[in-house]
Coordinates of C-alpha atoms in Angstrom, one line a residue:
M104 CA -0.2 0.1 -0.4
A105 CA 0.8 4.6 -0.4
E106 CA 3.1 5.3 2.2
H107 CA 1.6 8.9 4.2
C108 CA 4.2 11.4 1.6
S109 CA 5.0 14.8 1.8
A110 CA 2.9 17.0 1.6
V111 CA 2.4 20.1 -1.0
P112 CA 6.2 21.7 -2.2
G113 CA 6.8 24.8 -2.0
E114 CA 7.6 26.6 -4.8
L115 CA 4.9 23.9 -7.2
P116 CA 6.7 23.6 -10.8
G117 CA 3.5 24.8 -13.2
C118 CA 2.3 27.6 -15.5
V119 CA 0.2 28.0 -17.6
I120 CA 1.4 28.8 -21.2
C121 CA -1.0 31.3 -23.8
V122 CA -0.6 31.8 -27.5
S123 CA -1.8 34.6 -29.2
D124 CA -1.5 35.7 -32.9
P125 CA -0.6 39.8 -32.4
S126 CA -1.5 39.8 -36.5
E127 CA -5.3 38.4 -35.8
P128 CA -7.2 40.1 -33.2
D129 CA -10.2 38.4 -33.8
V130 CA -8.5 34.8 -32.3
E131 CA -9.4 33.3 -29.5
P132 CA -6.0 32.8 -27.8
S133 CA -5.0 29.5 -26.8
S134 CA -4.2 28.4 -23.9
C135 CA -3.2 24.4 -21.4
S136 CA -1.4 24.4 -18.8
G137 CA 2.9 23.7 -18.4
S138 CA 5.4 22.4 -16.4
V139 CA 8.6 24.0 -15.5
L140 CA 11.7 22.2 -15.5
C141 CA 14.7 23.8 -15.3
R142 CA 15.4 27.4 -14.3
G143 CA 18.8 28.2 -15.3
P144 CA 17.8 28.2 -17.9
G145 CA 14.0 28.7 -17.6
L146 CA 12.2 25.6 -20.1
V147 CA 9.0 24.6 -19.7
L148 CA 7.1 22.1 -21.4
C149 CA 3.9 21.7 -22.7
P150 CA 1.2 19.5 -24.7
A151 CA 1.5 21.0 -28.6
A152 CA -1.7 20.8 -28.8
V153 CA -2.4 24.4 -27.9
L154 CA -0.9 25.4 -31.0
V155 CA -2.2 24.0 -34.0
P156 CA -5.0 27.2 -33.6
F157 CA -2.1 28.9 -35.5
L158 CA -0.8 25.8 -37.5
Q159 CA 0.0 28.0 -41.1
P160 CA -1.6 27.0 -43.6
A161 CA 0.2 24.2 -45.6
V162 CA 0.6 22.3 -42.7
P163 CA -0.7 18.6 -41.8
A164 CA -2.1 18.8 -38.4
W165 CA 0.1 16.2 -38.1
P166 CA 2.9 14.7 -39.8
R167 CA 4.2 11.7 -39.4
G168 CA 7.7 12.8 -38.7
D169 CA 8.9 13.3 -35.3
A170 CA 9.5 17.5 -35.2
L171 CA 7.8 19.6 -36.4
P172 CA 10.1 22.5 -38.0
P173 CA 10.0 26.4 -37.2
S174 CA 8.4 27.1 -40.5
A175 CA 5.5 25.4 -39.4
L176 CA 4.2 28.1 -37.0
R177 CA 2.5 31.8 -38.1
P178 CA 5.5 34.4 -38.3
G179 CA 5.2 37.1 -35.1
L180 CA 3.6 34.3 -32.7
R181 CA 2.6 35.0 -29.0
I182 CA 3.9 33.3 -26.7
V183 CA 3.2 33.8 -23.0
V184 CA 4.1 32.0 -19.7
L185 CA 1.9 32.7 -16.6
R186 CA 3.3 31.6 -13.0
A187 CA 3.2 31.9 -9.4
A188 CA 3.8 35.2 -7.8
P189 CA 4.1 36.5 -4.6
P190 CA 1.4 39.0 -3.5
P191 CA 0.1 41.5 -4.4
D192 CA 1.1 40.7 -8.0
A193 CA -0.5 37.0 -7.8
V194 CA 1.5 36.5 -11.0
Q195 CA 4.2 37.4 -13.1
Q196 CA 4.0 37.4 -16.9
H197 CA 7.1 35.5 -19.2
S198 CA 7.6 35.4 -22.5
A199 CA 8.9 32.6 -24.1
H200 CA 9.9 31.0 -27.7
P201 CA 9.3 27.6 -28.7
L202 CA 13.0 25.5 -28.8
A203 CA 11.5 22.4 -31.0
V204 CA 7.8 20.2 -31.3
L205 CA 8.4 17.3 -30.7
R206 CA 6.7 13.9 -30.7
C207 CA 7.0 11.4 -28.4
D208 CA 7.3 8.0 -30.3
A209 CA 7.2 6.2 -27.3
F210 CA 4.0 7.3 -25.5
A211 CA 2.9 7.2 -29.1
R212 CA 2.6 3.3 -29.4
A213 CA 1.2 3.2 -26.0
L214 CA -1.6 5.4 -27.4
P215 CA -3.9 2.7 -29.8
G216 CA -7.5 1.5 -27.8
T217 CA -6.9 3.2 -24.9
A218 CA -9.3 5.6 -25.9
E219 CA -11.8 7.0 -28.4
D220 CA -11.1 9.9 -31.3
R221 CA -7.8 11.4 -29.7
S222 CA -6.7 14.2 -31.2
E223 CA -4.1 13.5 -33.6
A224 CA -1.4 15.9 -32.0
L225 CA -1.9 14.5 -28.3
P226 CA 1.9 12.7 -28.7
W227 CA 3.7 16.0 -29.2
F228 CA 4.8 18.2 -27.4
C229 CA 6.0 22.4 -27.7
W230 CA 9.4 23.3 -25.6
L231 CA 10.0 26.0 -25.0
R232 CA 12.1 28.7 -24.1
V233 CA 11.6 31.3 -21.3
P234 CA 13.9 33.9 -19.9
G235 CA 12.2 35.4 -17.4
L236 CA 12.4 32.0 -15.7
D237 CA 16.0 32.4 -15.3
A238 CA 17.0 32.5 -12.1
P239 CA 20.6 33.1 -10.1
G240 CA 22.1 29.7 -9.2
G241 CA 18.6 27.9 -11.0
T242 CA 18.2 24.2 -10.6
W243 CA 16.3 21.6 -12.6
T244 CA 12.7 20.6 -11.0
P245 CA 13.6 16.9 -9.3
W246 CA 12.6 14.0 -11.4
A247 CA 12.2 10.7 -11.2
P248 CA 11.8 8.2 -14.1
A249 CA 8.2 6.7 -13.9
A250 CA 8.9 3.2 -14.4
A251 CA 10.5 3.3 -10.2
L252 CA 6.8 3.7 -10.0
Q253 CA 4.3 1.1 -7.8
K254 CA 1.4 0.5 -9.3
G255 CA -1.0 2.4 -6.4
A256 CA 1.7 5.2 -5.7
A257 CA 0.0 8.6 -4.2
L258 CA 0.0 10.4 -7.3
L259 CA -0.6 15.1 -7.6
A260 CA -1.4 16.5 -9.9
C261 CA -0.6 20.6 -11.0
G262 CA -2.6 22.5 -13.4
T263 CA -4.4 24.8 -13.7
P264 CA -8.4 24.1 -14.7
F265 CA -9.5 27.0 -18.3
G266 CA -6.2 27.5 -18.9
A267 CA -6.0 32.0 -18.8
L268 CA -9.7 32.2 -18.1
C269 CA -8.3 33.4 -14.1
P270 CA -5.5 32.0 -14.0
E271 CA -6.0 34.0 -10.2
L272 CA -8.4 31.5 -9.3
F273 CA -7.1 28.7 -10.6
L274 CA -3.6 28.9 -10.7
N275 CA -1.4 25.5 -9.9
A276 CA -4.8 24.1 -8.9
L277 CA -3.9 20.6 -6.9
S278 CA -5.8 16.9 -6.8
S279 CA -4.4 13.9 -5.4
G280 CA -4.8 10.3 -7.0
V281 CA -2.6 7.0 -7.1
L282 CA -0.3 5.8 -10.3
S283 CA -3.4 3.5 -11.4
N284 CA -2.0 2.0 -14.4
A285 CA 1.6 2.6 -16.6
T286 CA 2.0 0.7 -20.0
G287 CA 4.3 1.1 -23.1
P288 CA 7.9 1.2 -23.4
R289 CA 9.5 2.6 -20.5
R290 CA 6.4 2.7 -19.2
A291 CA 5.1 6.4 -21.7
L292 CA 2.1 6.5 -20.8
L293 CA 0.7 6.2 -17.5
L294 CA -2.7 6.3 -16.0
T295 CA -3.9 8.5 -12.9
D296 CA -7.3 8.7 -10.9
A297 CA -6.3 11.9 -10.0
R298 CA -8.9 14.2 -11.1
C299 CA -7.7 16.7 -14.3
L300 CA -10.2 18.9 -15.7
P301 CA -10.1 20.3 -19.5
G302 CA -6.8 23.6 -18.9
T303 CA -4.5 21.6 -17.0
Q304 CA -3.1 19.0 -20.2
G305 CA 0.9 19.6 -19.6
G306 CA 0.5 20.2 -16.0
P307 CA 3.3 18.4 -13.4
V308 CA 2.6 15.3 -12.1
L309 CA 4.4 14.4 -9.1
A310 CA 5.6 11.0 -7.0
L311 CA 5.1 11.8 -3.4
T312 CA 8.4 11.2 -1.1
P313 CA 8.8 12.2 2.8
A314 CA 8.9 14.6 3.9
S315 CA 12.7 15.3 4.2
S316 CA 12.4 14.7 0.2
P317 CA 11.2 16.6 -2.1
P318 CA 8.6 15.0 -4.8
R319 CA 9.9 14.0 -7.8
L320 CA 8.4 15.2 -11.3
V321 CA 7.4 11.4 -13.0
A322 CA 4.7 13.0 -16.3
V323 CA 2.7 15.7 -17.6
I324 CA -0.6 15.1 -18.2
A325 CA -1.4 15.0 -22.0
A326 CA -5.1 14.1 -21.4
T327 CA -7.3 15.2 -18.8
A328 CA -10.8 12.0 -17.9
G329 CA -12.4 11.2 -21.1
C330 CA -15.1 8.3 -22.1
Q331 CA -14.7 5.4 -24.0
A332 CA -16.9 3.3 -25.1
G333 CA -20.2 5.2 -23.4
Q334 CA -18.9 5.1 -20.6
G335 CA -17.5 7.4 -18.2
L336 CA -13.5 7.2 -17.2
G337 CA -13.0 9.0 -14.7
L338 CA -9.0 8.9 -15.3
A339 CA -6.5 11.2 -16.7
L340 CA -3.5 10.2 -19.7
L341 CA -0.4 11.1 -18.3
C342 CA 3.6 10.8 -20.7
S343 CA 5.9 10.1 -18.6
L344 CA 9.2 12.7 -18.7
D345 CA 11.5 10.4 -19.1
V346 CA 10.7 9.3 -22.1
L347 CA 10.0 12.7 -23.0
L348 CA 13.6 13.7 -21.5
H349 CA 15.5 10.2 -23.1
G350 CA 13.3 11.2 -27.0
A351 CA 14.4 15.5 -26.7
R352 CA 18.0 14.7 -25.3
S353 CA 19.7 14.2 -29.3
V354 CA 18.0 17.2 -30.7
L355 CA 18.0 20.1 -27.1
H356 CA 21.1 21.6 -26.2
E357 CA 19.3 22.8 -23.3
L358 CA 19.3 19.1 -22.1
R359 CA 23.1 19.0 -21.8
N360 CA 23.3 19.3 -17.9
L361 CA 20.4 17.4 -17.4
P362 CA 21.0 16.2 -14.1
P363 CA 20.1 11.8 -13.6
P364 CA 17.3 10.8 -12.0
L365 CA 16.1 11.1 -8.1
P366 CA 15.7 7.8 -6.9
L367 CA 12.2 6.2 -5.5
P368 CA 11.6 6.0 -2.0
Q369 CA 9.8 1.5 -3.1
A370 CA 6.2 1.8 -0.4
H371 CA 5.3 -1.2 0.8
N372 CA 3.4 -3.5 -1.7
S373 CA 1.3 -5.7 1.1
T374 CA 0.3 -9.7 -0.7
A375 CA -3.0 -9.0 -1.4
M376 CA -2.1 -6.4 -4.2
S377 CA -1.8 -9.6 -5.0
C378 CA -5.0 -11.4 -5.1
T379 CA -6.3 -9.6 -8.5
A380 CA -6.8 -12.6 -11.8
L381 CA -8.4 -11.9 -14.9
V382 CA -11.0 -14.0 -15.5
E383 CA -12.4 -15.2 -19.1
S384 CA -15.3 -17.2 -19.4
G385 CA -16.7 -18.3 -23.1
G386 CA -16.5 -14.4 -24.7
S387 CA -17.0 -12.8 -21.8
W388 CA -14.5 -11.7 -18.8
G389 CA -14.1 -10.2 -15.9
S390 CA -12.4 -10.1 -12.5
G391 CA -12.3 -12.0 -9.8
T392 CA -9.9 -12.2 -6.5
L393 CA -8.1 -15.0 -4.6
V394 CA -9.0 -15.9 -2.0
A395 CA -6.6 -18.9 -1.5
P396 CA -4.5 -20.9 -3.5
R397 CA -6.9 -22.8 -5.3
L398 CA -9.9 -20.7 -4.7
L399 CA -11.0 -17.7 -6.6
L400 CA -14.3 -14.8 -6.3
T401 CA -15.6 -13.0 -9.3
C402 CA -19.7 -12.0 -10.0
R403 CA -21.7 -14.1 -11.0
H404 CA -22.8 -11.3 -14.4
V405 CA -18.6 -11.9 -15.1
L406 CA -19.3 -16.4 -16.8
Q407 CA -21.5 -17.8 -19.7
M408 CA -22.6 -20.5 -18.1
G409 CA -21.5 -23.7 -19.7
A410 CA -17.7 -22.0 -21.5
P411 CA -14.7 -22.8 -20.2
L412 CA -12.9 -20.9 -17.4
R413 CA -10.1 -19.4 -18.0
V414 CA -8.0 -17.4 -15.7
T415 CA -5.0 -15.1 -15.8
L416 CA -1.9 -13.7 -13.1
R417 CA -0.5 -11.1 -14.8
H418 CA 1.3 -8.8 -12.6
G419 CA 3.8 -7.4 -15.0
T420 CA 6.7 -8.7 -13.8
T421 CA 6.7 -12.3 -14.8
R422 CA 5.3 -14.7 -17.1
D423 CA 1.7 -14.9 -16.9
T424 CA 0.3 -17.5 -14.6
V425 CA -2.8 -18.8 -16.5
L426 CA -5.2 -21.4 -15.1
Q427 CA -8.0 -23.5 -16.0
A428 CA -10.6 -23.5 -13.1
R429 CA -13.9 -25.0 -12.5
L430 CA -17.2 -23.2 -11.3
V431 CA -17.4 -24.1 -7.9
F432 CA -21.3 -22.1 -6.9
A433 CA -23.4 -18.7 -8.8
T434 CA -25.9 -17.5 -6.9
A435 CA -29.7 -17.7 -8.5
E436 CA -30.4 -15.3 -10.7
A437 CA -32.2 -14.1 -7.8
S438 CA -29.9 -13.5 -5.6
P439 CA -29.2 -9.6 -5.1
F440 CA -25.8 -10.7 -4.6
D441 CA -23.4 -11.2 -7.9
V442 CA -21.6 -13.7 -6.6
A443 CA -19.5 -17.2 -8.5
V444 CA -17.1 -19.2 -6.5
L445 CA -14.6 -20.7 -9.3
E446 CA -11.5 -24.0 -7.9
L447 CA -8.6 -23.5 -9.8
Q448 CA -7.6 -26.8 -11.5
G449 CA -3.4 -25.8 -10.0
S450 CA -2.5 -23.8 -7.4
V451 CA -0.9 -19.9 -7.5
P452 CA 3.2 -21.0 -6.6
S453 CA 4.1 -19.3 -2.7
F454 CA 0.0 -16.8 -3.0
Q455 CA -0.7 -15.6 0.0
P456 CA -4.3 -15.2 0.8
P457 CA -5.3 -11.8 1.9
D458 CA -7.0 -10.7 5.6
L459 CA -10.5 -10.1 5.5
A460 CA -11.9 -7.3 7.8
T461 CA -13.7 -7.4 10.1
T462 CA -15.0 -3.7 10.7
F463 CA -15.5 -1.7 7.4
Q464 CA -16.0 1.9 8.8
P465 CA -17.2 4.9 6.0
G466 CA -14.8 7.9 5.1
E467 CA -11.8 5.0 5.3
P468 CA -9.1 5.3 2.4
V469 CA -9.3 2.0 -0.4
L470 CA -8.0 0.8 -3.4
A471 CA -9.4 -1.3 -5.5
L472 CA -7.9 -3.3 -7.9
G473 CA -9.3 -4.9 -11.8
F474 CA -9.1 -5.6 -15.1
G475 CA -11.0 -1.9 -16.8
A476 CA -9.0 0.4 -18.0
L477 CA -6.1 -0.4 -20.0
G478 CA -6.4 -3.5 -16.6
R479 CA -5.9 -6.8 -20.1
A480 CA -4.0 -4.8 -21.5
C481 CA -1.2 -5.5 -19.5
A482 CA -1.8 -6.3 -15.6
P483 CA -5.0 -4.7 -12.6
S484 CA -6.0 -1.4 -12.6
V485 CA -5.5 -0.1 -9.4
T486 CA -8.0 2.9 -8.5
G487 CA -8.1 4.6 -5.1
G488 CA -11.2 6.4 -3.0
V489 CA -13.0 6.5 0.2
L490 CA -15.4 3.8 1.3
S491 CA -18.0 6.3 0.8
A492 CA -21.3 4.1 3.2
V493 CA -21.9 0.7 4.7
V494 CA -25.6 -0.4 3.8
G495 CA -27.0 -2.3 6.6
T496 CA -26.3 -3.9 10.1
P497 CA -24.6 -6.3 9.2
P498 CA -23.4 -5.0 5.8
V499 CA -25.6 -6.2 2.5
M500 CA -23.5 -3.1 0.3
L501 CA -20.5 -1.7 0.7
Q502 CA -19.9 1.9 -2.0
S503 CA -17.0 3.2 -2.9
T504 CA -15.2 6.3 -4.4
C505 CA -12.6 4.1 -6.6
A506 CA -13.5 4.8 -10.7
V507 CA -14.4 1.6 -11.3
H508 CA -14.8 0.6 -15.0
A509 CA -16.1 -2.2 -17.5
G510 CA -13.9 -5.0 -16.4
S511 CA -13.6 -4.7 -13.1
S512 CA -16.5 -7.2 -12.2
G513 CA -15.3 -9.7 -9.5
G514 CA -12.2 -7.5 -8.2
P515 CA -11.8 -7.2 -4.8
L516 CA -11.2 -4.1 -2.9
L517 CA -9.2 -4.2 -0.3
S518 CA -7.8 -2.1 2.3
A519 CA -5.7 0.8 1.7
R520 CA -4.4 1.3 5.5
D521 CA -3.2 -2.6 5.2
G522 CA -4.6 -4.2 2.8
C523 CA -7.9 -6.9 4.2
L524 CA -10.1 -7.4 2.3
L525 CA -13.5 -6.0 2.3
G526 CA -15.8 -6.9 -1.2
I527 CA -15.7 -7.6 -4.2
V528 CA -16.9 -5.0 -6.8
A529 CA -20.5 -5.9 -8.1
S530 CA -20.5 -2.4 -10.6
N531 CA -20.8 0.8 -10.9
T532 CA -23.6 3.5 -11.6
R533 CA -24.9 3.8 -14.9
D534 CA -28.0 6.5 -15.1
N535 CA -30.0 4.6 -18.5
A536 CA -32.1 8.0 -18.7
A537 CA -29.5 10.0 -19.2
G538 CA -26.7 6.6 -21.2
T539 CA -23.5 8.0 -18.8
T540 CA -21.7 5.9 -16.4
Y541 CA -19.8 7.4 -13.1
P542 CA -17.2 5.8 -12.3
H543 CA -16.4 7.0 -8.7
L544 CA -19.9 5.4 -7.7
N545 CA -19.6 2.0 -7.2
F546 CA -21.2 -1.1 -4.9
C547 CA -20.0 -4.0 -4.2
I548 CA -19.9 -6.9 -1.8
P549 CA -18.9 -7.7 1.9
V550 CA -17.2 -9.9 2.3
S551 CA -18.3 -10.1 6.0
L552 CA -20.6 -12.0 3.6
L553 CA -18.6 -14.7 2.1
R554 CA -16.6 -15.3 5.2
S555 CA -18.5 -17.3 7.3
P556 CA -19.3 -19.8 4.2
L557 CA -15.8 -20.0 3.3
A558 CA -14.3 -21.3 5.9
R559 CA -17.4 -23.3 5.4
Y560 CA -16.3 -25.1 2.4
G561 CA -13.1 -24.9 3.6
C562 CA -13.9 -27.4 5.8
S563 CA -16.4 -29.5 3.9
G564 CA -16.4 -29.3 0.4
D565 CA -19.2 -28.9 0.0
P566 CA -20.5 -26.3 -2.2
A567 CA -24.0 -26.0 -0.6
A568 CA -21.8 -23.7 2.2
F569 CA -22.8 -20.9 -0.4
A570 CA -26.8 -21.7 -0.8
P571 CA -27.1 -18.9 2.1
L572 CA -26.1 -16.1 -0.3
N573 CA -29.5 -17.0 -1.9
A574 CA -30.8 -16.9 1.6
A575 CA -31.1 -13.1 1.7
S576 CA -33.5 -10.7 3.6
E577 CA -35.7 -8.8 2.1
G578 CA -33.7 -5.6 2.8
A579 CA -30.5 -6.9 1.2
R580 CA -32.6 -7.0 -2.1
A581 CA -34.3 -3.8 -1.9
A582 CA -30.8 -2.4 -1.0
W583 CA -29.5 -3.9 -4.5
R584 CA -32.5 -2.8 -6.8
L585 CA -31.6 1.0 -4.9
Q586 CA -34.6 0.9 -3.9
Q587 CA -34.4 1.7 0.3
R588 CA -32.2 1.2 3.0
P589 CA -32.4 -2.5 5.0
P590 CA -33.5 -3.0 8.0
S591 CA -30.9 -3.3 10.5
T592 CA -31.5 -7.1 11.4
G593 CA -31.5 -11.3 9.5
V594 CA -29.5 -10.3 7.0
L595 CA -28.7 -14.0 6.4
P596 CA -28.5 -17.4 8.0

């Protein structure tokens, strides 16, 4: 689990980029966020999409090469960097000029299939020289390679919502989250559940560290939370700073004095992080939660009844472990508890089962793991939030604010403090009338409902141990129909 880390750094490496054409005052300026990489010399990085309105008419947006020549831009552009200043100024303005507009090939190769309707400009970034940011003895912003981050690591996104609209109010707004997933060469593409609003593209993303050490710049925001297949993602796309620097070193002599990356503290990862599995059943797939070396929980709706079952452990450090499985038990369609129990044909090597939670405290930090949002392509995604509600006494439903996506059903909900298994994810929220999915409100089956059946099955091997899951009270049924709060007694025998 992620460790408690340092608070906000004293000087944030964020800024706003505003581009305009003085020869065409009727054309609206274009703006976005940016990342201050160095104060000696002053260097700023931002998405090249801010330049799209100001390309020469004959220039295709975007070419197939790796660099855009300065002649591709209209002459005489005014590029201004807005930077936080001490009161009473609040915001300082500095003129800037482009050094290079470069395509990040590693990031581009990681993009296909991750989102719909992405701009062709997405893999392109603009490097700016800002003399006004030169400072005596100025140095590089401390940085670290994203490849050193563990999933679930605490991140801090710094961006300015709405760009140059009202920087006095929005400059360098902060949002915390975790590293949800990573893919591509050198982990070029990252996902985070930090809330990144429109206009924050280009803002810096920092890996938090213990209080004695400064945060490390690890990525820049490439795209804010969008939609995929009609579903709200609640995740932002990041581009690793390491791959951006690697691709620009041969072009920009300003990078010749780039200091080496700083190390990142390795947070202790609970063994519970390894309990997530990919479950495939015919043409259906979802997630599963290992509770014993040969026993796995998932959701009934993940399975195509009668189809072969395959369980894959894919955690990115070793070769996939693929095991066949058989269905031990699935709740009836009429049961509100969407549960299936699978037995693997072989044991998972060196598996340590997660501890099962005995208490559920609203507001406690939690992590949801599953094969939604890039997970099927690489390894489980991780999103953080809080336990937003515990419904019923004893509990019949848990709700969390973790971003949960298609493919996450059956995955574990873990305590971020100690890694205890709280429950399994059953669904997120969808407004059928509006056709909108809300990933940050999801419903989970409490592990307390499963503890006794699992123990009885472990002793007897009789699938009838899980039969009480079909005998839920009317209060539990009403809760899962989203009709009313269940009564406080008599949920399950």
